[in-house]
Short mmCIF file of C-alpha atoms and ligand atoms in Angstrom, two decimals:
data_model
loop_
_atom_site.label_atom_id
_atom_site.label_comp_id
_atom_site.label_asym_id
_atom_site.label_seq_id
_atom_site.Cartn_x
_atom_site.Cartn_y
_atom_site.Cartn_z
CA MET O 1138 29.50 -71.29 2.36
CA ILE O 1139 30.33 -69.74 5.48
CA HIS O 1140 33.99 -69.90 6.54
CA LEU O 1141 35.28 -70.91 9.96
CA ALA O 1142 37.66 -68.63 11.91
CA SER O 1143 41.17 -70.21 11.27
CA ASP O 1144 41.61 -71.07 14.94
CA THR O 1145 38.25 -72.92 15.05
CA GLY O 1146 39.31 -74.72 11.88
CA GLU O 1147 42.48 -75.80 13.48
CA VAL O 1148 40.69 -77.08 16.64
CA PHE O 1149 38.42 -79.06 14.52
CA SER O 1150 41.13 -80.65 12.31
CA HIS O 1151 43.12 -81.64 15.40
CA SER O 1152 39.88 -83.12 16.95
CA TYR O 1153 39.33 -84.98 13.69
CA GLN O 1154 42.97 -86.45 13.67
CA PHE O 1155 42.36 -87.47 17.29
CA ALA O 1156 39.27 -89.29 16.28
CA GLN O 1157 41.10 -91.22 13.78
CA ARG O 1158 43.95 -92.09 16.24
CA GLN O 1159 41.25 -93.35 18.75
CA VAL O 1160 39.47 -95.66 16.08
CA ARG O 1161 42.84 -97.00 14.92
CA ARG O 1162 43.58 -97.82 18.57
CA LEU O 1163 40.29 -99.66 19.03
CA ILE O 1164 40.77 -101.66 15.71
CA GLU O 1165 44.18 -102.71 16.80
CA LYS O 1166 43.54 -103.46 20.39
CA HIS O 1167 40.04 -105.32 19.94
CA PRO O 1168 39.88 -106.38 16.32
CA MET O 1169 36.42 -106.96 15.05
CA LEU O 1170 34.79 -105.79 18.32
CA TYR O 1171 31.77 -103.59 17.94
CA PRO O 1172 31.44 -101.98 21.32
CA LEU O 1173 28.52 -99.85 22.42
CA HIS O 1174 30.03 -97.84 25.18
CA THR O 1175 33.24 -97.64 27.40
CA LYS O 1176 33.57 -98.84 30.92
CA ASP O 1177 35.90 -96.27 32.79
CA GLY O 1178 37.07 -95.14 29.44
CA VAL O 1179 37.85 -98.64 28.13
CA TRP O 1180 35.75 -100.07 25.39
CA ALA O 1181 33.47 -102.89 26.43
CA HIS O 1182 30.50 -104.74 25.00
CA GLU O 1183 27.68 -105.82 27.07
CA GLY O 1184 26.48 -108.34 24.50
CA GLU O 1185 22.75 -108.11 24.96
CA ILE O 1186 20.91 -108.28 21.63
CA TRP O 1187 19.00 -104.99 22.28
CA THR O 1188 22.18 -103.13 22.65
CA ARG O 1189 23.44 -104.18 19.11
CA TRP O 1190 21.60 -101.22 17.41
CA SER O 1191 24.71 -99.17 17.16
CA ASP O 1192 27.04 -101.69 15.39
CA GLY O 1193 27.00 -99.57 12.21
CA PHE O 1194 28.63 -96.51 13.80
CA LEU O 1195 32.22 -97.81 14.20
CA PRO O 1196 32.42 -98.83 10.52
CA GLY O 1197 30.54 -95.56 9.78
CA MET O 1198 33.48 -93.56 11.03
CA MET O 1199 35.71 -95.65 8.92
CA TRP O 1200 33.77 -94.70 5.84
CA ILE O 1201 34.04 -91.00 6.78
CA PHE O 1202 37.84 -91.35 7.17
CA ALA O 1203 38.07 -93.40 3.88
CA LYS O 1204 36.20 -90.66 1.96
CA HIS O 1205 38.49 -87.80 3.13
CA ALA O 1206 41.80 -89.52 3.06
CA GLU O 1207 44.27 -88.53 0.19
CA PRO O 1208 43.20 -90.66 -2.73
CA GLU O 1209 45.41 -93.77 -3.32
CA SER O 1210 47.35 -93.22 0.00
CA ALA O 1211 48.27 -95.93 2.49
CA GLU O 1212 45.69 -94.20 4.77
CA ALA O 1213 42.85 -94.34 2.32
CA LYS O 1214 43.58 -98.07 1.79
CA TYR O 1215 43.71 -98.63 5.53
CA TRP O 1216 40.35 -97.02 6.01
CA TYR O 1217 38.68 -98.44 3.16
CA GLU O 1218 39.77 -102.06 3.96
CA ASN O 1219 38.71 -101.73 7.53
CA ALA O 1220 35.40 -100.26 6.63
CA VAL O 1221 34.58 -103.17 4.30
CA ARG O 1222 35.90 -105.65 6.96
CA TYR O 1223 33.56 -104.20 9.61
CA THR O 1224 30.60 -103.46 7.35
CA THR O 1225 30.20 -106.81 5.46
CA PRO O 1226 29.27 -108.92 8.68
CA LEU O 1227 26.22 -106.61 9.13
CA GLU O 1228 24.62 -107.48 5.86
CA PRO O 1229 22.59 -110.55 7.11
CA ARG O 1230 20.83 -108.11 9.59
CA LYS O 1231 19.05 -106.36 6.81
CA LYS O 1232 16.45 -109.26 7.28
CA ASN O 1233 15.87 -108.58 10.99
CA ARG O 1234 12.17 -107.98 11.24
CA ASP O 1235 12.41 -107.79 15.06
CA ALA O 1236 14.42 -104.42 15.27
CA HIS O 1237 13.27 -100.79 14.54
CA ASP O 1238 16.97 -99.84 14.05
CA LEU O 1239 17.92 -100.92 10.42
CA GLY O 1240 18.46 -97.30 9.53
CA PHE O 1241 20.97 -96.71 12.25
CA LEU O 1242 22.76 -99.95 10.96
CA PHE O 1243 22.71 -99.48 7.21
CA LEU O 1244 22.57 -95.68 6.66
CA SER O 1245 25.98 -95.38 8.60
CA THR O 1246 27.48 -98.15 6.45
CA TYR O 1247 25.98 -99.43 3.28
CA TYR O 1248 24.66 -96.19 2.28
CA ARG O 1249 28.11 -94.47 2.85
CA TRP O 1250 29.75 -97.41 0.91
CA TYR O 1251 27.33 -97.04 -2.02
CA ARG O 1252 27.82 -93.29 -2.14
CA LEU O 1253 31.68 -93.81 -2.29
CA ARG O 1254 31.75 -96.74 -4.90
CA HIS O 1255 28.29 -96.71 -6.55
CA GLU O 1256 28.25 -100.59 -6.75
CA PRO O 1257 24.61 -101.52 -7.28
CA ALA O 1258 24.81 -104.61 -4.91
CA LYS O 1259 25.44 -102.06 -2.08
CA LYS O 1260 22.18 -100.23 -2.95
CA ASP O 1261 20.29 -103.43 -2.95
CA VAL O 1262 21.22 -103.96 0.69
CA ILE O 1263 19.89 -100.56 1.75
CA VAL O 1264 16.56 -101.12 -0.30
CA ASP O 1265 16.13 -104.63 1.30
CA ALA O 1266 16.70 -103.20 4.77
CA GLY O 1267 14.23 -100.29 4.19
CA SER O 1268 11.58 -102.74 2.87
CA ILE O 1269 11.96 -105.01 5.83
CA LEU O 1270 11.79 -102.12 8.26
CA ALA O 1271 8.45 -101.07 6.58
CA THR O 1272 6.94 -104.45 7.61
CA ARG O 1273 6.94 -103.18 11.32
CA PHE O 1274 4.11 -100.90 10.39
CA ASN O 1275 0.98 -100.97 12.63
CA GLU O 1276 -1.94 -99.96 10.36
CA LYS O 1277 -4.38 -98.91 12.96
CA GLY O 1278 -2.09 -96.69 14.95
CA GLY O 1279 -0.13 -95.54 11.91
CA TYR O 1280 3.42 -96.12 13.36
CA LEU O 1281 6.32 -98.46 13.09
CA LYS O 1282 6.44 -100.50 16.35
CA SER O 1283 9.50 -100.33 18.46
CA TYR O 1284 11.23 -103.54 19.36
CA VAL O 1285 9.65 -103.50 22.93
CA GLY O 1286 6.19 -104.28 21.73
CA ASP O 1287 3.33 -103.87 19.19
CA ASN O 1288 1.79 -101.00 21.30
CA SER O 1289 4.91 -98.95 21.43
CA VAL O 1290 6.56 -96.21 19.16
CA PHE O 1291 10.01 -94.61 19.93
CA ILE O 1292 11.24 -91.19 19.03
CA ASP O 1293 14.55 -92.91 17.91
CA THR O 1294 12.81 -94.44 14.95
CA MET O 1295 12.68 -91.06 13.26
CA MET O 1296 16.36 -91.80 12.59
CA ASN O 1297 15.47 -94.95 10.80
CA VAL O 1298 12.46 -94.02 8.64
CA PRO O 1299 14.75 -92.28 6.09
CA ILE O 1300 15.93 -95.80 5.00
CA ILE O 1301 12.34 -96.58 4.08
CA LEU O 1302 12.11 -93.22 2.15
CA TYR O 1303 15.36 -94.15 0.32
CA ALA O 1304 14.03 -97.59 -0.62
CA ALA O 1305 10.74 -95.91 -1.79
CA ARG O 1306 12.59 -93.49 -4.00
CA GLU O 1307 14.95 -96.15 -5.48
CA THR O 1308 12.17 -98.66 -6.17
CA GLY O 1309 9.17 -96.09 -7.02
CA ASP O 1310 7.11 -98.02 -4.29
CA ARG O 1311 4.54 -95.52 -3.21
CA LYS O 1312 3.38 -97.79 -0.32
CA LEU O 1313 6.80 -97.61 1.19
CA ARG O 1314 6.69 -93.85 1.07
CA ASP O 1315 3.23 -93.68 2.52
CA ILE O 1316 4.37 -95.93 5.47
CA ALA O 1317 7.36 -93.74 6.16
CA LEU O 1318 5.36 -90.50 5.95
CA ARG O 1319 2.48 -91.75 8.06
CA HIS O 1320 4.83 -93.02 10.73
CA ALA O 1321 6.46 -89.47 10.75
CA ARG O 1322 3.01 -87.79 10.98
CA THR O 1323 2.04 -89.95 13.96
CA THR O 1324 5.29 -89.31 15.72
CA ARG O 1325 4.86 -85.55 15.16
CA ARG O 1326 1.26 -85.83 16.74
CA VAL O 1327 1.98 -87.91 19.59
CA LEU O 1328 5.65 -87.51 20.60
CA VAL O 1329 6.49 -83.87 19.73
CA ARG O 1330 4.94 -81.37 22.19
CA GLY O 1331 3.60 -77.89 21.36
CA ASP O 1332 6.81 -76.36 22.84
CA GLY O 1333 9.06 -78.33 20.57
CA SER O 1334 10.13 -80.81 23.41
CA THR O 1335 9.77 -84.63 22.69
CA ALA O 1336 8.64 -87.70 24.64
CA HIS O 1337 10.73 -90.91 24.13
CA GLU O 1338 7.80 -93.41 23.78
CA GLY O 1339 4.18 -93.43 22.80
CA ILE O 1340 1.79 -96.15 24.01
CA PHE O 1341 -1.17 -97.22 21.92
CA ASP O 1342 -4.16 -99.36 22.13
CA THR O 1343 -3.50 -102.05 19.68
CA ASP O 1344 -7.09 -102.99 19.19
CA THR O 1345 -8.36 -99.57 18.30
CA GLY O 1346 -5.08 -97.81 17.34
CA GLU O 1347 -5.88 -95.00 19.90
CA PHE O 1348 -2.98 -93.19 21.34
CA LEU O 1349 -2.95 -93.60 25.15
CA ARG O 1350 0.08 -91.91 26.76
CA GLN O 1351 3.59 -90.79 26.61
CA ALA O 1352 6.33 -93.01 28.36
CA THR O 1353 10.11 -93.35 28.54
CA HIS O 1354 12.82 -95.93 28.85
CA GLN O 1355 15.96 -93.88 28.97
CA GLY O 1356 14.65 -90.38 29.85
CA TYR O 1357 13.73 -89.21 33.51
CA ARG O 1358 10.10 -89.55 33.02
CA GLY O 1359 7.18 -90.07 30.48
CA ASP O 1360 6.44 -86.31 30.46
CA SER O 1361 10.08 -85.12 30.51
CA CYS O 1362 12.27 -84.36 27.52
CA TRP O 1363 15.15 -86.92 27.12
CA SER O 1364 17.89 -84.94 25.36
CA ARG O 1365 19.05 -87.48 23.02
CA GLY O 1366 15.40 -88.25 21.96
CA LEU O 1367 15.00 -84.54 21.22
CA THR O 1368 18.01 -84.78 18.94
CA TRP O 1369 16.98 -87.89 17.16
CA ALA O 1370 13.87 -85.97 16.43
CA LEU O 1371 15.66 -82.92 15.19
CA TYR O 1372 17.88 -84.85 12.88
CA GLY O 1373 15.08 -87.43 11.82
CA PHE O 1374 12.48 -84.78 10.94
CA THR O 1375 15.19 -82.85 8.94
CA THR O 1376 16.00 -85.95 6.96
CA VAL O 1377 12.30 -86.68 6.34
CA TYR O 1378 11.78 -83.20 5.02
CA GLU O 1379 14.73 -83.49 2.73
CA TYR O 1380 12.99 -86.52 1.13
CA SER O 1381 9.41 -85.35 1.19
CA ARG O 1382 9.66 -81.54 1.19
CA ASP O 1383 6.51 -81.43 3.23
CA PRO O 1384 6.85 -78.16 5.22
CA HIS O 1385 5.18 -79.65 8.39
CA PHE O 1386 8.35 -81.60 8.92
CA LEU O 1387 10.64 -78.71 8.43
CA GLU O 1388 8.51 -76.88 11.12
CA THR O 1389 8.88 -79.78 13.51
CA ALA O 1390 12.61 -80.16 13.00
CA GLN O 1391 12.92 -76.30 13.67
CA ALA O 1392 10.59 -76.58 16.81
CA CYS O 1393 12.96 -79.33 18.20
CA ALA O 1394 16.07 -77.29 17.24
CA ASP O 1395 14.56 -74.19 18.94
CA PHE O 1396 13.68 -76.11 22.06
CA TYR O 1397 17.31 -77.42 22.28
CA ILE O 1398 18.88 -74.01 21.69
CA THR O 1399 16.65 -72.23 24.26
CA HIS O 1400 17.08 -74.93 26.89
CA SER O 1401 20.78 -75.76 26.75
CA PRO O 1402 23.52 -73.99 28.70
CA ALA O 1403 25.72 -71.35 26.85
CA ASP O 1404 28.25 -74.08 25.68
CA GLY O 1405 25.37 -75.95 24.03
CA ILE O 1406 26.05 -79.32 25.91
CA PRO O 1407 22.73 -80.48 27.51
CA PRO O 1408 21.95 -82.34 30.57
CA TRP O 1409 20.88 -86.09 29.88
CA ASP O 1410 17.32 -85.03 30.42
CA PHE O 1411 16.07 -81.42 30.28
CA ASN O 1412 13.71 -82.14 33.11
CA ALA O 1413 16.10 -84.14 35.33
CA PRO O 1414 15.98 -83.09 38.95
CA MET O 1415 18.48 -80.35 39.72
CA GLU O 1416 20.72 -82.56 41.62
CA ASN O 1417 21.06 -84.93 38.61
CA ARG O 1418 21.24 -82.16 36.01
CA THR O 1419 24.99 -81.83 36.12
CA LEU O 1420 25.14 -85.20 34.29
CA LEU O 1421 25.52 -84.27 30.64
CA ASP O 1422 24.96 -86.21 27.43
CA THR O 1423 27.72 -85.14 24.91
CA SER O 1424 26.29 -87.75 22.40
CA ALA O 1425 23.07 -85.63 22.30
CA ALA O 1426 25.16 -82.57 21.72
CA ALA O 1427 27.00 -84.36 18.83
CA ILE O 1428 23.80 -85.51 17.16
CA CYS O 1429 22.37 -82.05 17.49
CA ALA O 1430 25.44 -80.51 15.82
CA ALA O 1431 25.10 -82.97 13.10
CA GLY O 1432 21.49 -82.34 12.58
CA LEU O 1433 21.67 -78.55 12.76
CA LEU O 1434 24.38 -78.67 9.97
CA ARG O 1435 21.74 -80.36 7.70
CA LEU O 1436 18.89 -78.14 8.94
CA CYS O 1437 20.70 -74.90 8.39
CA ARG O 1438 20.89 -75.32 4.71
CA LEU O 1439 17.08 -76.00 4.38
CA VAL O 1440 15.42 -73.11 6.28
CA PRO O 1441 14.21 -70.27 4.06
CA ASP O 1442 15.11 -67.68 6.72
CA SER O 1443 18.83 -66.94 6.36
CA MET O 1444 18.99 -65.50 9.85
CA LYS O 1445 17.59 -68.82 11.24
CA GLY O 1446 19.95 -70.68 9.06
CA HIS O 1447 22.99 -68.68 10.39
CA LEU O 1448 21.59 -69.36 13.89
CA TYR O 1449 21.55 -73.11 13.36
CA TRP O 1450 25.05 -73.16 11.68
CA SER O 1451 26.61 -70.94 14.45
CA THR O 1452 25.04 -73.13 17.20
CA ALA O 1453 26.49 -76.35 15.50
CA VAL O 1454 29.87 -74.70 15.49
CA ARG O 1455 29.64 -73.53 19.19
CA ILE O 1456 28.62 -77.15 20.25
CA LEU O 1457 31.43 -78.64 18.34
CA ARG O 1458 33.97 -76.15 19.70
CA SER O 1459 32.77 -77.09 23.26
CA LEU O 1460 32.98 -80.75 22.55
CA CYS O 1461 36.49 -80.35 21.17
CA GLU O 1462 37.81 -78.06 23.94
CA LYS O 1463 36.15 -79.64 27.04
CA HIS O 1464 35.06 -83.26 26.35
CA LEU O 1465 37.71 -85.10 24.24
CA GLY O 1466 39.18 -88.19 25.67
CA LYS O 1467 42.66 -86.77 25.03
CA ILE O 1468 42.74 -85.14 28.41
CA ASP O 1469 43.19 -88.73 29.76
CA PRO O 1470 45.65 -90.78 27.87
CA LYS O 1471 44.07 -93.97 29.26
CA TRP O 1472 40.72 -93.14 27.80
CA GLU O 1473 39.93 -95.23 24.62
CA GLY O 1474 36.98 -93.13 23.35
CA ILE O 1475 36.88 -89.88 21.40
CA LEU O 1476 34.27 -88.05 23.30
CA LYS O 1477 33.77 -88.20 27.15
CA GLY O 1478 30.52 -87.55 28.89
CA GLY O 1479 28.10 -89.65 26.90
CA VAL O 1480 25.09 -91.45 28.41
CA TYR O 1481 23.37 -94.65 27.39
CA HIS O 1482 21.01 -95.91 29.92
CA VAL O 1483 20.87 -93.97 33.31
CA HIS O 1484 18.27 -96.34 34.84
CA LYS O 1485 20.10 -99.47 34.04
CA GLY O 1486 23.47 -98.03 34.99
CA LEU O 1487 24.89 -98.65 31.41
CA GLY O 1488 27.45 -96.32 29.71
CA VAL O 1489 26.87 -93.33 32.13
CA ASP O 1490 29.40 -90.61 31.80
CA GLU O 1491 31.33 -92.70 29.10
CA SER O 1492 32.10 -92.74 25.53
CA VAL O 1493 29.19 -94.12 23.47
CA MET O 1494 29.66 -95.37 19.97
CA TRP O 1495 26.85 -93.16 18.28
CA GLY O 1496 28.25 -89.98 19.99
CA GLU O 1497 31.66 -90.88 18.34
CA TYR O 1498 30.00 -91.19 14.92
CA PHE O 1499 27.85 -88.19 14.97
CA PHE O 1500 30.74 -86.07 16.30
CA CYS O 1501 32.85 -87.27 13.26
CA GLU O 1502 29.98 -86.59 10.95
CA ALA O 1503 29.45 -83.11 12.29
CA LEU O 1504 33.31 -82.51 11.91
CA GLU O 1505 33.11 -83.85 8.25
CA ARG O 1506 30.38 -81.29 7.64
CA VAL O 1507 32.23 -78.35 8.87
CA LEU O 1508 35.74 -79.24 7.59
CA TRP O 1509 34.69 -80.29 3.85
N1 LIG V 373 18.44 -96.78 21.20
C1 LIG V 373 18.62 -95.49 20.96
C2 LIG V 373 19.25 -94.62 21.97
O1 LIG V 373 19.58 -95.25 23.09
O2 LIG V 373 19.28 -93.47 21.77
#
């Protein structure tokens, strides 16, 4: 266990308390709203179905807060009751065959709930969701298709694959494991480049299963490195390595981490796309930084080389410190989010330079990992 310098620990604890205050504020101001991003710092929901992939992250933060509150305290009761209230309505979505995002929804909620209370019915929800996600497997191409079409694979799906591996482990179903690992191998082959950068989307010929080209929706270009996609890959391959212990996945997670580290500015907060044109590169994505910090804090425990492990840990701490010192919403009392400077969709003008719910969640997860 590496200890934080005491002033760093204090910065992190204050930021964690600020995060709790902002989540309470949201619960009280907009009860039962699951917003995706803020508009001028105020939580808003666009309502389109394809934007609902992030509904688990608000209750996910409540599970983090419930876990670390003083046992039996009013605070623990408050967070537990709200976590249950916001998590339960998500259950029917375990049957959704049209989304590739069931891991985002259920690993942040039912998985945390099960880990806290060990009620078997909660585990069943995760297993059901994992089994349904596996039905999106395209046999010829060897990938889980994205929600946009049968010919498409997204880098984000690497964050969802672990729910299939969880279902495989809990049920002993080797077919599920095979699907998850084949998806991860295909993603590694077609979306992770030799220098560790990543593409957002891969397009296949559905008749033959042949990979055709790299493309993007939220990145700058098909051949660029969208920073959030890179961090989904870093975190996703790390988790797949945790389940599979296949060293190729560790190597891939490290390649993504090393690309992030060598291409980010000194404070560790990346531009929204590493290849965005210079005039547009001042637009950052703090959510990518938060995901990266959370992913590095998992990866640092897994690498055999202790110097590398220390580099990943200290980079995560540096990123978190920058987020806490320069990007918290508390510098603006009207701001309702925790982290400023996140980006959802530049091309559609959605959630640009705003708070975004997954950024909030992975920031809290990273703080959880350094504080406890
Ligand atoms: N849909 C995942 C993302 O926007 O990163």
